[in-house]
Amino acid sequence: MDIFVFLKMVPDVVEELLIGEDGKSLDTQWLRMKLSDPDEHALEEAVILKEKYGGTVTVVAMEAPEVEEVLFTAIAKGADCAVKLPGDWAGIQAPAIAKLFASYFSLTQHQIGSETLILIGSQAIDDLEGEVAPYLAEILGAHYVGVVTGIRLDEEKKKAIVMKEFAGGLRGEFELPLPAVLGVQAAEKPPRYVPVAKVRSIMKSTRIETVDVSPSEIISGLSVERLFIPEVAGKAKMIEGPPEKVSTQIIEILVECGIIRR
Amino acid sequence: MQGPILILAEHLRGDIASLTFEMLGIGRKLADDMKVPLHSVIFGKDVAPLASQLGVSDSVFVLNHPQLDMPSSEVVAALLKTLFEQKNVSLVLIGGTNVSTGIGPKLSFRLNLPFVNFCRNIRVKDGLVSFTSQLFGGKILSDVRLQENRGVVSVYPGSFPIDAGKSDRKPSIEMLDLPLEETKVIFKKYLEPEAGDIDITKQDVLVSVGRGIANADNIALVNELADALGGALCASRPVIDQGWLPLSRQVGKSGMTVKPKLYLSLGVSGAPEHVEGMKDSGLIVAINTDPNAPIFGISHYGICADLFDIVPTLIEEIKTHKSE
């Protein structure tokens, strides 16, 4: 089985995000990038599937700050091959990303067939024009299910049986033949940890492949007028001061509301 | 010339989703502002009885078929494309939920029209429709427009009032007879939620942790705080997905909805997916390092600080207070 995982870097939202001078994009100067959370789960699920059913795992990512470390880490976790698509992809949206990923297959002459399983994080936090997986499935003519939280294969390894999340803990089981593109929400186990030393040694012994994909002209009928930071409704009464003072005030509030006894 | 607006009615296990009424409400306003008809469509097995609840729309199209029990996104996208073309539709509203995932992008690809994700607001000014989408878990909003107001829009749950989408009016109902695309994506069965060690929906006090907890080793500290307060620990999605707490402790749209007397939120940014599950808590106190964190918008009290600076002191003070 040939498992492909497409990875995307997104801004780390733990940091404060600022708007750039054009008013329509993020200020990238202080932006810290990280692997999109669901993509990290897609990678984990791919490695779990390889361990269970055999096959190879290829990870493919668009060039971005920190992406090489992410690709080396993927190899340290169990991927067999890491590929970078060089270019300046800032602000690129799902319809264009899906075209790039599809062209990776045609450029490398990978046949998409009953051995092909493609995993992508279900939805990224910057997917303004939708998630990549269903667009890619359309281009490749592969079947698709999104918000997947578990995957197994039938005996012939020709069909995937997947769990899809609905709401409130309710899930559904779907069956679909390969080739398939699955939008992964969460792997069945949390993403594994690999020691930094292992990643460092992989960096010395392994090479990241590059495939030159040319950006395709995509004229989006969607135009971004402006980005802005939402005003916090200002409902919260802010408590300030050193930890002792803050703690005392929290306790006073809890006592007042009858949550802890006076 | 602007064409009608079409709403894909979402339903699960025989109930119309509340988001459908949200979409009908805003869709009605939009259609009136633009002087175009509002249509809605419902696909499924045994869905005909649900059509009468969609009276806010001018016409309801119904396709009832045994093969449409939880249909795949490709089947729904194909049906919507046919309807879009037959009825000369301009704008389609689809629920931004797990149930409907994938339908919007597939439809937009097949129609070669743009797709707007995460939509939280829609306005019309001088005949131009503008949409506000949330990005980065609600930390940034984006105003966008569509060429000729044509496209597919995914509506974020909880963005519009439900009541505006309900009416006793009898809509005109049209039973559709459309060919179904053959699909190999087969729905097999529902998997019911697993019960956890404790039921967080029944707790008076919840201490909630988010991404700010940084790693699994820190769970012990916040657990100590939950114990001191006589409550339980719950979390937002990233913490659950990392496996630091079990699935039964997840608060949010895809997890549990909770209404404790106290919701003490630590390092949770307050992404709408999370807020959906806890906004009706009695008292909400939030600690977060980011002064712009959306969680402060729905909290009663906020502390802009590192949780690790506050929590150890808070535990000590609660213990001291109890022993006095």
Short mmCIF file of N, CA and C in Angstrom, two decimals, chain A residues 104-231:
data_model
loop_
_atom_site.label_atom_id
_atom_site.label_comp_id
_atom_site.label_asym_id
_atom_site.label_seq_id
_atom_site.Cartn_x
_atom_site.Cartn_y
_atom_site.Cartn_z
N TYR A 104 1.90 16.93 -8.07
CA TYR A 104 2.99 16.11 -7.52
C TYR A 104 2.87 14.67 -8.06
N PHE A 105 1.65 14.15 -8.08
CA PHE A 105 1.46 12.77 -8.56
C PHE A 105 1.79 12.65 -10.05
N SER A 106 1.34 13.63 -10.84
CA SER A 106 1.60 13.50 -12.28
C SER A 106 3.09 13.70 -12.60
N LEU A 107 3.74 14.64 -11.89
CA LEU A 107 5.16 14.89 -12.15
C LEU A 107 6.05 13.71 -11.77
N THR A 108 5.67 13.02 -10.70
CA THR A 108 6.49 11.90 -10.24
C THR A 108 6.02 10.58 -10.85
N GLN A 109 5.01 10.67 -11.73
CA GLN A 109 4.44 9.50 -12.42
C GLN A 109 3.98 8.42 -11.45
N HIS A 110 3.44 8.85 -10.32
CA HIS A 110 2.82 7.91 -9.39
C HIS A 110 1.44 7.56 -9.92
N GLN A 111 1.18 6.30 -10.09
CA GLN A 111 -0.14 5.88 -10.52
C GLN A 111 -1.06 5.86 -9.30
N ILE A 112 -2.19 6.51 -9.44
CA ILE A 112 -3.19 6.47 -8.36
C ILE A 112 -4.06 5.25 -8.63
N GLY A 113 -4.08 4.32 -7.69
CA GLY A 113 -4.88 3.12 -7.94
C GLY A 113 -5.37 2.48 -6.66
N SER A 114 -5.66 1.19 -6.73
CA SER A 114 -6.29 0.51 -5.60
C SER A 114 -5.30 0.27 -4.45
N GLU A 115 -4.06 0.76 -4.62
CA GLU A 115 -3.06 0.66 -3.54
C GLU A 115 -2.85 2.01 -2.87
N THR A 116 -3.54 3.05 -3.38
CA THR A 116 -3.22 4.42 -2.94
C THR A 116 -4.17 4.91 -1.86
N LEU A 117 -3.58 5.36 -0.77
CA LEU A 117 -4.36 5.98 0.30
C LEU A 117 -3.71 7.33 0.63
N ILE A 118 -4.49 8.39 0.55
CA ILE A 118 -3.97 9.73 0.78
C ILE A 118 -4.61 10.31 2.04
N LEU A 119 -3.77 10.75 2.97
CA LEU A 119 -4.29 11.31 4.22
C LEU A 119 -3.88 12.79 4.33
N ILE A 120 -4.85 13.61 4.70
CA ILE A 120 -4.61 15.04 4.90
C ILE A 120 -5.39 15.46 6.13
N GLY A 121 -4.85 16.37 6.90
CA GLY A 121 -5.59 16.90 8.05
C GLY A 121 -6.95 17.42 7.60
N SER A 122 -7.97 17.13 8.38
CA SER A 122 -9.33 17.39 7.94
C SER A 122 -9.59 18.85 7.61
N GLN A 123 -9.20 19.74 8.47
CA GLN A 123 -9.43 21.16 8.20
C GLN A 123 -8.38 21.97 8.96
N ALA A 124 -7.75 22.92 8.28
CA ALA A 124 -6.76 23.77 8.95
C ALA A 124 -7.41 25.08 9.38
N ILE A 125 -6.78 25.75 10.35
CA ILE A 125 -7.36 26.97 10.92
C ILE A 125 -7.36 28.14 9.96
N ASP A 126 -6.66 28.01 8.82
CA ASP A 126 -6.65 29.12 7.85
C ASP A 126 -7.32 28.72 6.53
N ASP A 127 -8.15 27.68 6.57
CA ASP A 127 -8.80 27.19 5.35
C ASP A 127 -9.99 28.05 4.94
N LEU A 128 -9.74 29.29 4.58
CA LEU A 128 -10.81 30.23 4.21
C LEU A 128 -11.63 29.71 3.03
N GLU A 129 -10.98 29.04 2.08
CA GLU A 129 -11.71 28.54 0.91
C GLU A 129 -11.96 27.04 1.00
N GLY A 130 -12.02 26.54 2.23
CA GLY A 130 -12.38 25.14 2.42
C GLY A 130 -11.17 24.26 2.62
N GLU A 131 -11.42 22.99 2.91
CA GLU A 131 -10.34 22.07 3.21
C GLU A 131 -9.78 21.44 1.94
N VAL A 132 -8.53 21.00 2.00
CA VAL A 132 -7.82 20.51 0.81
C VAL A 132 -8.34 19.14 0.36
N ALA A 133 -8.63 18.25 1.30
CA ALA A 133 -8.92 16.85 0.95
C ALA A 133 -10.05 16.68 -0.08
N PRO A 134 -11.23 17.31 0.11
CA PRO A 134 -12.28 17.08 -0.89
C PRO A 134 -11.92 17.64 -2.28
N TYR A 135 -11.20 18.77 -2.32
CA TYR A 135 -10.76 19.30 -3.62
C TYR A 135 -9.82 18.29 -4.30
N LEU A 136 -8.87 17.76 -3.53
CA LEU A 136 -7.90 16.81 -4.10
C LEU A 136 -8.61 15.55 -4.59
N ALA A 137 -9.59 15.10 -3.80
CA ALA A 137 -10.37 13.91 -4.19
C ALA A 137 -11.07 14.16 -5.52
N GLU A 138 -11.61 15.37 -5.69
CA GLU A 138 -12.29 15.70 -6.95
C GLU A 138 -11.31 15.65 -8.12
N ILE A 139 -10.14 16.26 -7.94
CA ILE A 139 -9.17 16.32 -9.05
C ILE A 139 -8.68 14.92 -9.41
N LEU A 140 -8.42 14.11 -8.38
CA LEU A 140 -7.85 12.78 -8.62
C LEU A 140 -8.91 11.73 -8.97
N GLY A 141 -10.17 12.08 -8.79
CA GLY A 141 -11.23 11.10 -9.00
C GLY A 141 -11.22 9.99 -7.96
N ALA A 142 -10.79 10.33 -6.75
CA ALA A 142 -10.75 9.35 -5.66
C ALA A 142 -11.94 9.57 -4.73
N HIS A 143 -12.27 8.54 -3.95
CA HIS A 143 -13.37 8.69 -2.99
C HIS A 143 -12.87 9.44 -1.76
N TYR A 144 -13.82 10.00 -0.99
CA TYR A 144 -13.43 10.88 0.11
C TYR A 144 -14.38 10.74 1.29
N VAL A 145 -13.80 10.77 2.49
CA VAL A 145 -14.58 10.98 3.72
C VAL A 145 -13.75 11.93 4.58
N GLY A 146 -14.41 12.86 5.26
CA GLY A 146 -13.70 13.82 6.12
C GLY A 146 -14.00 13.60 7.59
N VAL A 147 -13.30 14.35 8.45
CA VAL A 147 -13.43 14.28 9.91
C VAL A 147 -13.27 12.84 10.41
N VAL A 148 -12.25 12.18 9.89
CA VAL A 148 -12.01 10.77 10.20
C VAL A 148 -11.20 10.64 11.49
N THR A 149 -11.61 9.71 12.35
CA THR A 149 -10.89 9.50 13.62
C THR A 149 -10.42 8.05 13.79
N GLY A 150 -10.43 7.28 12.74
CA GLY A 150 -9.93 5.91 12.82
C GLY A 150 -10.06 5.25 11.46
N ILE A 151 -9.04 4.47 11.08
CA ILE A 151 -9.04 3.83 9.76
C ILE A 151 -8.59 2.37 9.92
N ARG A 152 -9.30 1.43 9.28
CA ARG A 152 -8.75 0.09 9.12
C ARG A 152 -9.04 -0.38 7.69
N LEU A 153 -8.35 -1.46 7.30
CA LEU A 153 -8.53 -1.95 5.93
C LEU A 153 -9.21 -3.31 5.95
N ASP A 154 -9.91 -3.63 4.86
CA ASP A 154 -10.51 -4.96 4.78
C ASP A 154 -9.41 -5.98 4.46
N GLU A 155 -9.79 -7.27 4.39
CA GLU A 155 -8.78 -8.32 4.26
C GLU A 155 -7.93 -8.19 3.01
N GLU A 156 -8.56 -7.78 1.91
CA GLU A 156 -7.79 -7.65 0.66
C GLU A 156 -7.03 -6.33 0.58
N LYS A 157 -7.19 -5.50 1.59
CA LYS A 157 -6.58 -4.15 1.61
C LYS A 157 -7.01 -3.32 0.41
N LYS A 158 -8.24 -3.52 0.00
CA LYS A 158 -8.75 -2.74 -1.13
C LYS A 158 -9.79 -1.72 -0.68
N LYS A 159 -10.28 -1.93 0.53
CA LYS A 159 -11.30 -1.03 1.05
C LYS A 159 -10.87 -0.48 2.39
N ALA A 160 -11.21 0.78 2.65
CA ALA A 160 -10.96 1.36 3.96
C ALA A 160 -12.27 1.42 4.73
N ILE A 161 -12.20 1.06 6.01
CA ILE A 161 -13.37 1.21 6.88
C ILE A 161 -13.00 2.32 7.85
N VAL A 162 -13.74 3.42 7.79
CA VAL A 162 -13.32 4.59 8.54
C VAL A 162 -14.39 5.04 9.52
N MET A 163 -13.95 5.65 10.61
CA MET A 163 -14.87 6.26 11.56
C MET A 163 -14.87 7.75 11.32
N LYS A 164 -16.06 8.30 11.19
CA LYS A 164 -16.19 9.74 11.00
C LYS A 164 -16.91 10.31 12.21
N GLU A 165 -16.43 11.47 12.66
CA GLU A 165 -17.03 12.09 13.84
C GLU A 165 -18.23 12.94 13.41
N PHE A 166 -19.34 12.84 14.13
CA PHE A 166 -20.45 13.75 13.90
C PHE A 166 -20.42 14.85 14.96
N ALA A 167 -21.16 14.68 16.06
CA ALA A 167 -21.17 15.69 17.11
C ALA A 167 -21.49 15.02 18.44
N GLY A 168 -21.10 15.68 19.54
CA GLY A 168 -21.45 15.19 20.87
C GLY A 168 -20.97 13.77 21.14
N GLY A 169 -19.87 13.37 20.50
CA GLY A 169 -19.32 12.04 20.74
C GLY A 169 -19.88 10.97 19.80
N LEU A 170 -20.93 11.31 19.05
CA LEU A 170 -21.51 10.36 18.10
C LEU A 170 -20.63 10.25 16.85
N ARG A 171 -20.38 9.00 16.41
CA ARG A 171 -19.59 8.80 15.21
C ARG A 171 -20.32 7.86 14.26
N GLY A 172 -19.85 7.81 13.03
CA GLY A 172 -20.44 6.91 12.04
C GLY A 172 -19.35 6.09 11.39
N GLU A 173 -19.71 4.86 10.95
CA GLU A 173 -18.73 4.03 10.25
C GLU A 173 -19.07 4.03 8.76
N PHE A 174 -18.07 4.29 7.93
CA PHE A 174 -18.23 4.31 6.48
C PHE A 174 -17.24 3.34 5.86
N GLU A 175 -17.61 2.82 4.69
CA GLU A 175 -16.71 1.94 3.95
C GLU A 175 -16.52 2.54 2.56
N LEU A 176 -15.27 2.58 2.10
CA LEU A 176 -15.02 3.11 0.76
C LEU A 176 -13.81 2.42 0.13
N PRO A 177 -13.84 2.23 -1.19
CA PRO A 177 -12.72 1.56 -1.85
C PRO A 177 -11.53 2.51 -2.04
N LEU A 178 -10.33 1.95 -2.18
CA LEU A 178 -9.17 2.73 -2.55
C LEU A 178 -9.18 2.88 -4.09
N PRO A 179 -8.62 3.92 -4.66
CA PRO A 179 -7.93 5.00 -3.99
C PRO A 179 -8.90 5.92 -3.23
N ALA A 180 -8.40 6.40 -2.08
CA ALA A 180 -9.23 7.28 -1.27
C ALA A 180 -8.40 8.43 -0.73
N VAL A 181 -9.06 9.57 -0.58
CA VAL A 181 -8.47 10.71 0.11
C VAL A 181 -9.26 10.88 1.40
N LEU A 182 -8.60 10.81 2.54
CA LEU A 182 -9.31 10.92 3.81
C LEU A 182 -8.86 12.18 4.55
N GLY A 183 -9.83 12.95 5.03
CA GLY A 183 -9.54 14.11 5.87
C GLY A 183 -9.49 13.63 7.31
N VAL A 184 -8.30 13.62 7.90
CA VAL A 184 -8.13 13.05 9.24
C VAL A 184 -8.28 14.14 10.30
N GLN A 185 -9.17 13.89 11.26
CA GLN A 185 -9.34 14.81 12.38
C GLN A 185 -8.41 14.43 13.53
N ALA A 186 -8.40 13.15 13.85
CA ALA A 186 -7.55 12.69 14.95
C ALA A 186 -7.14 11.25 14.67
N ALA A 187 -5.87 10.94 14.94
CA ALA A 187 -5.40 9.56 14.80
C ALA A 187 -5.98 8.74 15.94
N GLU A 188 -5.97 7.41 15.79
CA GLU A 188 -6.57 6.62 16.86
C GLU A 188 -5.74 6.64 18.14
N LYS A 189 -4.45 7.01 17.99
CA LYS A 189 -3.60 7.23 19.16
C LYS A 189 -2.99 8.62 19.04
N PRO A 190 -2.63 9.25 20.17
CA PRO A 190 -2.01 10.57 20.08
C PRO A 190 -0.70 10.50 19.29
N PRO A 191 -0.35 11.59 18.59
CA PRO A 191 0.91 11.58 17.83
C PRO A 191 2.09 11.20 18.71
N ARG A 192 2.94 10.29 18.17
CA ARG A 192 4.07 9.80 18.96
C ARG A 192 5.13 10.88 19.12
N TYR A 193 5.93 10.71 20.16
CA TYR A 193 7.01 11.65 20.43
C TYR A 193 8.30 11.03 19.91
N VAL A 194 9.12 11.83 19.23
CA VAL A 194 10.45 11.32 18.88
C VAL A 194 11.50 12.24 19.50
N PRO A 195 12.53 11.65 20.10
CA PRO A 195 13.56 12.48 20.73
C PRO A 195 14.29 13.35 19.69
N VAL A 196 14.67 14.54 20.12
CA VAL A 196 15.36 15.48 19.23
C VAL A 196 16.62 14.84 18.65
N ALA A 197 17.30 14.03 19.48
CA ALA A 197 18.54 13.39 19.03
C ALA A 197 18.29 12.51 17.80
N LYS A 198 17.15 11.83 17.80
CA LYS A 198 16.83 10.96 16.67
C LYS A 198 16.59 11.81 15.40
N VAL A 199 15.87 12.92 15.59
CA VAL A 199 15.62 13.81 14.44
C VAL A 199 16.96 14.35 13.91
N ARG A 200 17.86 14.71 14.83
CA ARG A 200 19.17 15.24 14.41
C ARG A 200 19.94 14.20 13.61
N SER A 201 19.90 12.96 14.05
CA SER A 201 20.67 11.95 13.33
C SER A 201 20.03 11.66 11.96
N ILE A 202 18.70 11.74 11.89
CA ILE A 202 18.00 11.59 10.60
C ILE A 202 18.44 12.72 9.65
N MET A 203 18.57 13.93 10.22
CA MET A 203 18.97 15.08 9.40
C MET A 203 20.32 14.83 8.73
N LYS A 204 21.20 14.11 9.45
CA LYS A 204 22.54 13.85 8.90
C LYS A 204 22.51 12.72 7.86
N SER A 205 21.62 11.76 8.06
CA SER A 205 21.68 10.55 7.23
C SER A 205 20.66 10.56 6.08
N THR A 206 19.69 11.46 6.11
CA THR A 206 18.61 11.39 5.11
C THR A 206 18.52 12.70 4.33
N ARG A 207 18.01 12.59 3.14
CA ARG A 207 17.87 13.76 2.29
C ARG A 207 16.37 13.99 2.04
N ILE A 208 16.01 15.26 2.00
CA ILE A 208 14.63 15.58 1.63
C ILE A 208 14.60 15.76 0.11
N GLU A 209 13.70 15.05 -0.54
CA GLU A 209 13.58 15.21 -1.99
C GLU A 209 12.85 16.50 -2.31
N THR A 210 13.13 17.05 -3.48
CA THR A 210 12.33 18.20 -3.92
C THR A 210 11.69 17.87 -5.26
N VAL A 211 10.49 18.33 -5.44
CA VAL A 211 9.80 18.19 -6.72
C VAL A 211 9.32 19.58 -7.10
N ASP A 212 9.72 20.01 -8.29
CA ASP A 212 9.35 21.36 -8.74
C ASP A 212 7.97 21.36 -9.37
N VAL A 213 7.04 21.87 -8.62
CA VAL A 213 5.70 22.02 -9.18
C VAL A 213 5.53 23.49 -9.53
N SER A 214 4.99 23.75 -10.69
CA SER A 214 4.81 25.16 -11.04
C SER A 214 3.44 25.61 -10.56
N PRO A 215 3.38 26.80 -9.99
CA PRO A 215 2.09 27.27 -9.48
C PRO A 215 1.11 27.46 -10.64
N SER A 216 -0.07 26.90 -10.48
CA SER A 216 -1.05 27.05 -11.55
C SER A 216 -1.85 28.32 -11.32
N GLU A 217 -2.25 28.93 -12.39
CA GLU A 217 -3.06 30.15 -12.30
C GLU A 217 -4.43 29.77 -11.75
N ILE A 218 -4.73 30.27 -10.57
CA ILE A 218 -6.09 30.04 -10.09
C ILE A 218 -6.71 31.40 -9.87
N ILE A 219 -7.73 31.67 -10.61
CA ILE A 219 -8.41 32.95 -10.41
C ILE A 219 -9.59 32.67 -9.49
N SER A 220 -9.45 33.12 -8.25
CA SER A 220 -10.52 32.87 -7.30
C SER A 220 -11.58 33.96 -7.46
N GLY A 221 -12.82 33.54 -7.41
CA GLY A 221 -13.91 34.51 -7.46
C GLY A 221 -14.16 35.12 -6.10
N LEU A 222 -13.27 34.80 -5.15
CA LEU A 222 -13.43 35.32 -3.80
C LEU A 222 -12.38 36.40 -3.56
N SER A 223 -12.82 37.56 -3.09
CA SER A 223 -11.82 38.59 -2.79
C SER A 223 -11.87 38.97 -1.32
N VAL A 224 -10.67 39.00 -0.73
CA VAL A 224 -10.58 39.38 0.68
C VAL A 224 -10.55 40.90 0.76
N GLU A 225 -11.51 41.49 1.45
CA GLU A 225 -11.57 42.95 1.58
C GLU A 225 -10.66 43.43 2.70
N ARG A 226 -10.68 42.74 3.81
CA ARG A 226 -9.82 43.11 4.94
C ARG A 226 -9.76 41.97 5.96
N LEU A 227 -8.67 41.96 6.73
CA LEU A 227 -8.58 41.09 7.90
C LEU A 227 -8.63 42.01 9.12
N PHE A 228 -9.23 41.57 10.17
CA PHE A 228 -9.21 42.37 11.40
C PHE A 228 -9.31 41.49 12.63
N ILE A 229 -8.82 42.05 13.73
CA ILE A 229 -8.85 41.32 15.00
C ILE A 229 -10.19 41.63 15.66
N PRO A 230 -10.98 40.60 15.99
CA PRO A 230 -12.29 40.88 16.57
C PRO A 230 -12.14 41.59 17.91
N GLU A 231 -13.03 42.52 18.13
CA GLU A 231 -12.99 43.19 19.43
C GLU A 231 -13.51 42.20 20.45
#
